[in-house]
Amino acid sequence: MEIKDATLALAALGQATRLSVFRLLVEAGPEGRMAGDIADALSLPGATLSFHLKELSAAGLIQGEQRGRFICYRADFETMNELITFLTRNCCGGQPDAACLPATKKVAEKATKRARA
Amino acid sequence: MEIKDATLALAALGQATRLSVFRLLVEAGPEGRMAGDIADALSLPGATLSFHLKELSAAGLIQGEQRGRFICYRADFETMNELITFLTRNCCGGQPDAACLPATKKVAEKATKRARA
DNA sequence: CTTTTATTTCCATTTCTCTAGAATATTAGA
DNA sequence: TCTAATATTCTAGAGAAATGGAAATAAAAG
């Protein structure tokens, strides 16, 4: 992930309504939730939710899939993991001893394994 | 970390200039870097950098310390880890099998250990 | 093909954010 | 104390983002 993509994703998450939507989808897992369901859960007007879903999609953080006349949205966990990797990458100049971000090593390992698989 | 703090931190990072500044400090590690040094590295006018440093400070992502007539800024790794924990918390309803966010388990463990220490 | 339901796009309004020059503060050294 | 160096606050203008009602679109059911 490049800085441009990371900025886009972080800006998308740096907004209260969108962060709530995203967290809802992270907790929902791979099954996701219907748009209207999300609107109900967060008491959002359709137009407002739609605007935010679009932003999250553009940032690659969620994906929507038509299901009958509903649309099912899911969190994109791969993007999320890339984002975390980006944020913690080369922490403290890459010296493992410094270990300022405990996530760094483990997350990086996992990401590498997944990329190879 | 609460949603309000997470939003603040993510909004702070969701801006190209600030993300660059923060990444610079993450890579610098606990030693940090002087404000002027950062301005040079990123070719930023003083007023602009100062504005962004203030935002990052307000979000708890960095801290400044006076050193002679310089000010040394460092990344706040604890906040960063809390943020990652927040984002990945209760992924997929907390079912470990789902494992959509590999970071979840490891990061959460580490964060808990540190909090107890 | 018409209606119902789900969601999105359009649009105008309001609000917040970014930028950087100029002025101000703070510290150290001569 | 006076000056140079470093960094912050003030300020205003330009631009971007958020909101939500109304209209449009898309899909399925009758």
CSV table of C-alpha atoms (C1' of nucleotides) in Angstrom, one decimal:
chain,number,residue,atom,x,y,z
A,1,MET,CA,0.0,0.0,0.0
A,2,GLU,CA,1.2,3.5,-1.0
A,3,ILE,CA,0.8,6.7,1.0
A,4,LYS,CA,-2.0,7.9,-1.3
A,5,ASP,CA,-4.1,4.8,-0.6
A,6,ALA,CA,-3.4,4.9,3.1
A,7,THR,CA,-4.4,8.6,3.2
A,8,LEU,CA,-7.7,7.8,1.4
A,9,ALA,CA,-8.5,4.9,3.8
A,10,LEU,CA,-7.6,6.9,6.9
A,11,ALA,CA,-9.6,9.9,5.8
A,12,ALA,CA,-12.5,7.6,5.1
A,13,LEU,CA,-12.3,6.2,8.6
A,14,GLY,CA,-11.7,9.6,10.2
A,15,GLN,CA,-15.3,10.6,10.2
A,16,ALA,CA,-17.6,9.5,13.0
A,17,THR,CA,-20.5,8.2,10.9
A,18,ARG,CA,-18.2,6.3,8.5
A,19,LEU,CA,-16.2,4.8,11.4
A,20,SER,CA,-19.4,3.6,12.9
A,21,VAL,CA,-20.5,2.0,9.7
A,22,PHE,CA,-17.1,0.4,9.2
A,23,ARG,CA,-17.0,-1.0,12.7
A,24,LEU,CA,-20.4,-2.4,12.3
A,25,LEU,CA,-19.2,-4.3,9.2
A,26,VAL,CA,-16.0,-5.4,10.9
A,27,GLU,CA,-18.1,-6.9,13.7
A,28,ALA,CA,-20.5,-8.4,11.2
A,29,GLY,CA,-17.7,-10.3,9.5
A,30,PRO,CA,-17.7,-11.9,6.1
A,31,GLU,CA,-21.5,-12.1,6.0
A,32,GLY,CA,-21.8,-8.4,6.0
A,33,ARG,CA,-25.1,-6.4,6.3
A,34,MET,CA,-27.7,-5.0,4.1
A,35,ALA,CA,-27.6,-1.2,3.5
A,36,GLY,CA,-31.1,-0.7,4.9
A,37,ASP,CA,-30.1,-2.7,7.9
A,38,ILE,CA,-27.1,-0.4,8.5
A,39,ALA,CA,-29.3,2.7,8.1
A,40,ASP,CA,-31.7,1.3,10.7
A,41,ALA,CA,-28.9,0.3,13.1
A,42,LEU,CA,-27.4,3.8,13.0
A,43,SER,CA,-30.5,5.8,12.4
A,44,LEU,CA,-29.2,7.4,9.3
A,45,PRO,CA,-31.2,8.9,6.3
A,46,GLY,CA,-30.7,6.9,3.2
A,47,ALA,CA,-29.0,9.6,1.3
A,48,THR,CA,-26.5,10.2,4.1
A,49,LEU,CA,-25.6,6.5,4.4
A,50,SER,CA,-25.3,6.1,0.7
A,51,PHE,CA,-22.8,9.0,0.6
A,52,HIS,CA,-20.7,7.4,3.3
A,53,LEU,CA,-20.8,3.9,1.8
A,54,LYS,CA,-19.6,5.3,-1.4
A,55,GLU,CA,-16.6,7.0,0.3
A,56,LEU,CA,-15.7,3.7,2.1
A,57,SER,CA,-16.0,1.8,-1.1
A,58,ALA,CA,-13.8,4.3,-2.9
A,59,ALA,CA,-11.2,3.8,-0.2
A,60,GLY,CA,-11.3,0.1,-0.7
A,61,LEU,CA,-12.5,-0.5,2.9
A,62,ILE,CA,-15.8,-2.1,2.0
A,63,GLN,CA,-17.5,-3.9,-0.9
A,64,GLY,CA,-21.1,-4.0,-1.9
A,65,GLU,CA,-22.8,-6.9,-3.6
A,66,GLN,CA,-26.3,-6.9,-5.0
A,67,ARG,CA,-28.6,-9.6,-3.5
A,68,GLY,CA,-32.0,-9.5,-4.9
A,69,ARG,CA,-33.1,-5.9,-4.4
A,70,PHE,CA,-30.9,-5.4,-1.4
A,71,ILE,CA,-27.2,-4.6,-1.4
A,72,CYS,CA,-25.0,-6.4,1.0
A,73,TYR,CA,-21.9,-4.6,2.2
A,74,ARG,CA,-18.9,-6.2,3.8
A,75,ALA,CA,-15.6,-5.0,5.2
A,76,ASP,CA,-12.6,-5.6,3.1
A,77,PHE,CA,-10.2,-7.2,5.6
A,78,GLU,CA,-7.3,-7.3,3.2
A,79,THR,CA,-7.3,-3.6,2.8
A,80,MET,CA,-7.6,-3.2,6.5
A,81,ASN,CA,-4.6,-5.4,7.1
A,82,GLU,CA,-2.5,-3.6,4.5
A,83,LEU,CA,-3.4,-0.3,6.2
A,84,ILE,CA,-2.2,-1.5,9.6
A,85,THR,CA,1.0,-2.8,8.0
A,86,PHE,CA,1.6,0.6,6.3
A,87,LEU,CA,1.1,2.4,9.6
A,88,THR,CA,3.5,0.3,11.5
A,89,ARG,CA,6.1,-0.5,8.8
A,90,ASN,CA,9.7,0.2,9.5
A,91,CYS,CA,8.9,1.4,13.0
A,92,CYS,CA,12.0,2.8,14.7
A,93,GLY,CA,14.1,2.5,11.6
A,94,GLY,CA,13.3,-1.2,11.5
A,95,GLN,CA,15.3,-2.2,14.5
A,96,PRO,CA,13.4,-5.1,16.1
A,97,ASP,CA,14.7,-4.3,19.6
A,98,ALA,CA,13.0,-1.0,19.8
A,99,ALA,CA,9.7,-2.7,19.4
A,100,CYS,CA,7.7,0.5,19.8
A,101,LEU,CA,4.8,-1.0,17.9
A,102,PRO,CA,4.4,-4.6,19.0
A,103,ALA,CA,2.0,-5.0,16.1
A,104,THR,CA,4.8,-4.4,13.7
A,105,LYS,CA,6.5,-7.7,13.7
A,106,LYS,CA,3.5,-10.0,14.0
A,107,VAL,CA,1.3,-8.1,11.5
A,108,ALA,CA,4.1,-7.9,9.0
A,109,GLU,CA,4.8,-11.6,9.3
A,110,LYS,CA,1.2,-12.5,8.8
A,111,ALA,CA,0.8,-10.1,5.8
A,112,THR,CA,3.9,-11.6,4.1
A,113,LYS,CA,2.6,-15.2,4.6
A,114,ARG,CA,-0.8,-14.3,3.2
A,115,ALA,CA,0.8,-12.5,0.2
A,116,ARG,CA,2.8,-15.7,-0.6
A,117,ALA,CA,-0.2,-18.0,-0.2
B,1,MET,CA,-10.1,3.9,23.4
B,2,GLU,CA,-13.5,5.3,22.5
B,3,ILE,CA,-14.9,6.0,19.1
B,4,LYS,CA,-14.5,9.7,19.6
B,5,ASP,CA,-10.7,9.4,20.2
B,6,ALA,CA,-10.4,6.9,17.3
B,7,THR,CA,-12.1,9.3,15.0
B,8,LEU,CA,-9.9,12.1,16.0
B,9,ALA,CA,-6.8,10.0,15.5
B,10,LEU,CA,-7.9,8.7,12.2
B,11,ALA,CA,-8.9,12.1,10.9
B,12,ALA,CA,-5.5,13.4,11.9
B,13,LEU,CA,-3.8,10.6,9.9
B,14,GLY,CA,-6.2,10.9,7.0
B,15,GLN,CA,-4.4,13.9,5.6
B,16,ALA,CA,-1.3,13.5,3.3
B,17,THR,CA,1.0,16.0,5.0
B,18,ARG,CA,0.2,14.8,8.5
B,19,LEU,CA,0.5,11.2,7.6
B,20,SER,CA,3.9,11.9,6.1
B,21,VAL,CA,4.9,13.7,9.4
B,22,PHE,CA,3.7,10.9,11.5
B,23,ARG,CA,5.4,8.2,9.4
B,24,LEU,CA,8.6,10.2,9.7
B,25,LEU,CA,8.3,10.1,13.4
B,26,VAL,CA,7.3,6.4,13.5
B,27,GLU,CA,10.5,5.6,11.6
B,28,ALA,CA,12.5,7.9,13.8
B,29,GLY,CA,11.5,5.9,16.8
B,30,PRO,CA,11.7,7.1,20.5
B,31,GLU,CA,14.4,9.6,19.7
B,32,GLY,CA,12.1,11.7,17.6
B,33,ARG,CA,13.0,14.6,15.4
B,34,MET,CA,13.2,18.4,15.8
B,35,ALA,CA,10.4,20.5,14.3
B,36,GLY,CA,12.7,22.3,11.9
B,37,ASP,CA,14.2,19.1,10.9
B,38,ILE,CA,10.8,17.8,9.9
B,39,ALA,CA,10.0,21.0,8.0
B,40,ASP,CA,13.2,20.6,6.0
B,41,ALA,CA,12.7,16.9,5.3
B,42,LEU,CA,9.2,17.5,4.0
B,43,SER,CA,9.8,21.0,2.6
B,44,LEU,CA,7.0,22.6,4.6
B,45,PRO,CA,6.5,26.2,5.6
B,46,GLY,CA,6.8,26.6,9.4
B,47,ALA,CA,3.2,27.8,9.9
B,48,THR,CA,1.9,24.8,7.9
B,49,LEU,CA,3.9,22.3,9.8
B,50,SER,CA,3.0,23.8,13.1
B,51,PHE,CA,-0.7,23.6,12.3
B,52,HIS,CA,-0.3,19.9,11.5
B,53,LEU,CA,1.8,19.1,14.5
B,54,LYS,CA,-0.9,20.7,16.7
B,55,GLU,CA,-3.5,18.5,15.1
B,56,LEU,CA,-1.4,15.3,15.6
B,57,SER,CA,-0.8,16.3,19.2
B,58,ALA,CA,-4.4,17.0,19.9
B,59,ALA,CA,-5.1,13.5,18.6
B,60,GLY,CA,-2.6,12.1,21.0
B,61,LEU,CA,-0.5,10.7,18.2
B,62,ILE,CA,2.7,12.6,18.9
B,63,GLN,CA,4.2,14.5,21.7
B,64,GLY,CA,6.6,17.5,21.7
B,65,GLU,CA,9.3,18.3,24.2
B,66,GLN,CA,11.3,21.5,24.5
B,67,ARG,CA,15.0,20.9,24.1
B,68,GLY,CA,17.0,24.1,24.3
B,69,ARG,CA,15.4,26.3,21.7
B,70,PHE,CA,14.3,23.3,19.6
B,71,ILE,CA,11.2,21.2,20.1
B,72,CYS,CA,11.6,17.5,19.7
B,73,TYR,CA,8.6,15.6,18.5
B,74,ARG,CA,8.0,11.9,18.9
B,75,ALA,CA,5.3,9.4,17.9
B,76,ASP,CA,3.1,8.2,20.7
B,77,PHE,CA,3.3,4.5,20.2
B,78,GLU,CA,0.8,3.7,22.9
B,79,THR,CA,-2.0,5.7,21.2
B,80,MET,CA,-1.1,4.1,17.9
B,81,ASN,CA,-1.5,0.6,19.4
B,82,GLU,CA,-4.7,1.5,21.0
B,83,LEU,CA,-6.0,2.7,17.7
B,84,ILE,CA,-5.1,-0.5,16.0
B,85,THR,CA,-6.8,-2.5,18.7
B,86,PHE,CA,-9.9,-0.3,18.4
B,87,LEU,CA,-10.1,-0.9,14.6
B,88,THR,CA,-9.7,-4.7,14.9
B,89,ARG,CA,-11.6,-5.3,18.1
B,90,ASN,CA,-14.4,-7.9,18.1
B,91,CYS,CA,-13.8,-8.7,14.4
B,92,CYS,CA,-16.4,-11.1,13.0
B,93,GLY,CA,-18.3,-11.0,16.3
B,94,GLY,CA,-15.3,-12.1,18.2
B,95,GLN,CA,-15.2,-15.6,16.7
B,96,PRO,CA,-11.6,-16.5,16.6
B,97,ASP,CA,-12.1,-19.0,13.7
B,98,ALA,CA,-13.3,-16.3,11.3
B,99,ALA,CA,-9.9,-14.6,11.6
B,100,CYS,CA,-10.6,-11.9,9.1
B,101,LEU,CA,-8.1,-9.7,10.7
B,102,PRO,CA,-5.0,-11.7,11.6
B,103,ALA,CA,-3.8,-8.7,13.6
B,104,THR,CA,-6.7,-8.9,15.9
B,105,LYS,CA,-5.6,-11.7,18.2
B,106,LYS,CA,-1.9,-10.9,18.4
B,107,VAL,CA,-2.3,-7.2,18.8
B,108,ALA,CA,-5.0,-7.6,21.4
B,109,GLU,CA,-2.8,-10.0,23.4
B,110,LYS,CA,0.1,-7.6,23.4
B,111,ALA,CA,-2.0,-4.6,24.3
B,112,THR,CA,-3.4,-6.5,27.3
B,113,LYS,CA,0.0,-7.6,28.5
B,114,ARG,CA,1.3,-4.1,28.3
B,115,ALA,CA,-1.7,-2.6,30.1
B,116,ARG,CA,-1.1,-5.0,32.9
B,117,ALA,CA,2.6,-4.3,33.1
C,1,DC,C1',-46.6,-3.3,-17.3
C,2,DT,C1',-47.5,-1.3,-13.0
C,3,DT,C1',-46.5,-1.1,-8.2
C,4,DT,C1',-43.6,-1.7,-4.3
C,5,DT,C1',-39.3,-1.6,-2.2
C,6,DA,C1',-34.4,-0.6,-1.7
C,7,DT,C1',-30.9,2.3,-2.8
C,8,DT,C1',-28.5,5.9,-5.2
C,9,DT,C1',-27.8,10.4,-7.4
C,10,DC,C1',-28.7,15.3,-7.6
C,11,DC,C1',-28.6,19.5,-5.4
C,12,DA,C1',-28.1,23.4,-2.3
C,13,DT,C1',-26.7,24.7,2.1
C,14,DT,C1',-23.8,24.8,5.8
C,15,DT,C1',-19.8,23.8,8.0
C,16,DC,C1',-15.1,22.5,8.6
C,17,DT,C1',-10.2,22.2,6.8
C,18,DC,C1',-5.9,23.5,4.7
C,19,DT,C1',-2.6,26.9,3.5
C,20,DA,C1',0.9,30.2,4.3
C,21,DG,C1',2.3,35.3,5.1
C,22,DA,C1',2.8,38.3,8.9
C,23,DA,C1',3.1,39.1,13.6
C,24,DT,C1',4.3,37.1,18.1
C,25,DA,C1',6.5,34.4,21.6
C,26,DT,C1',10.4,31.8,23.5
C,27,DT,C1',15.1,30.5,24.2
C,28,DA,C1',20.2,31.0,23.9
C,29,DG,C1',24.2,33.3,23.3
C,30,DA,C1',27.2,37.6,22.7
D,1,DT,C1',20.0,43.6,27.2
D,2,DC,C1',20.1,43.0,22.4
D,3,DT,C1',20.2,39.9,18.6
D,4,DA,C1',19.7,35.7,16.2
D,5,DA,C1',17.4,31.4,15.9
D,6,DT,C1',13.4,28.4,16.4
D,7,DA,C1',8.8,27.7,16.6
D,8,DT,C1',3.9,29.1,17.4
D,9,DT,C1',-0.4,31.8,16.9
D,10,DC,C1',-3.2,34.9,14.2
D,11,DT,C1',-5.7,35.6,10.2
D,12,DA,C1',-8.3,35.4,6.0
D,13,DG,C1',-9.3,33.4,1.8
D,14,DA,C1',-9.8,29.2,-1.1
D,15,DG,C1',-11.4,24.8,-1.3
D,16,DA,C1',-13.4,20.4,0.3
D,17,DA,C1',-16.7,17.7,2.9
D,18,DA,C1',-21.1,16.6,5.3
D,19,DT,C1',-26.0,16.7,5.4
D,20,DG,C1',-30.6,15.4,4.0
D,21,DG,C1',-34.9,16.3,1.1
D,22,DA,C1',-36.5,15.3,-3.5
D,23,DA,C1',-36.1,13.0,-7.7
D,24,DA,C1',-34.2,9.1,-10.2
D,25,DT,C1',-32.9,4.4,-10.8
D,26,DA,C1',-33.0,-0.7,-10.3
D,27,DA,C1',-35.0,-5.0,-9.1
D,28,DA,C1',-38.6,-8.0,-7.9
D,29,DA,C1',-43.4,-9.1,-7.2
D,30,DG,C1',-48.2,-8.8,-8.4
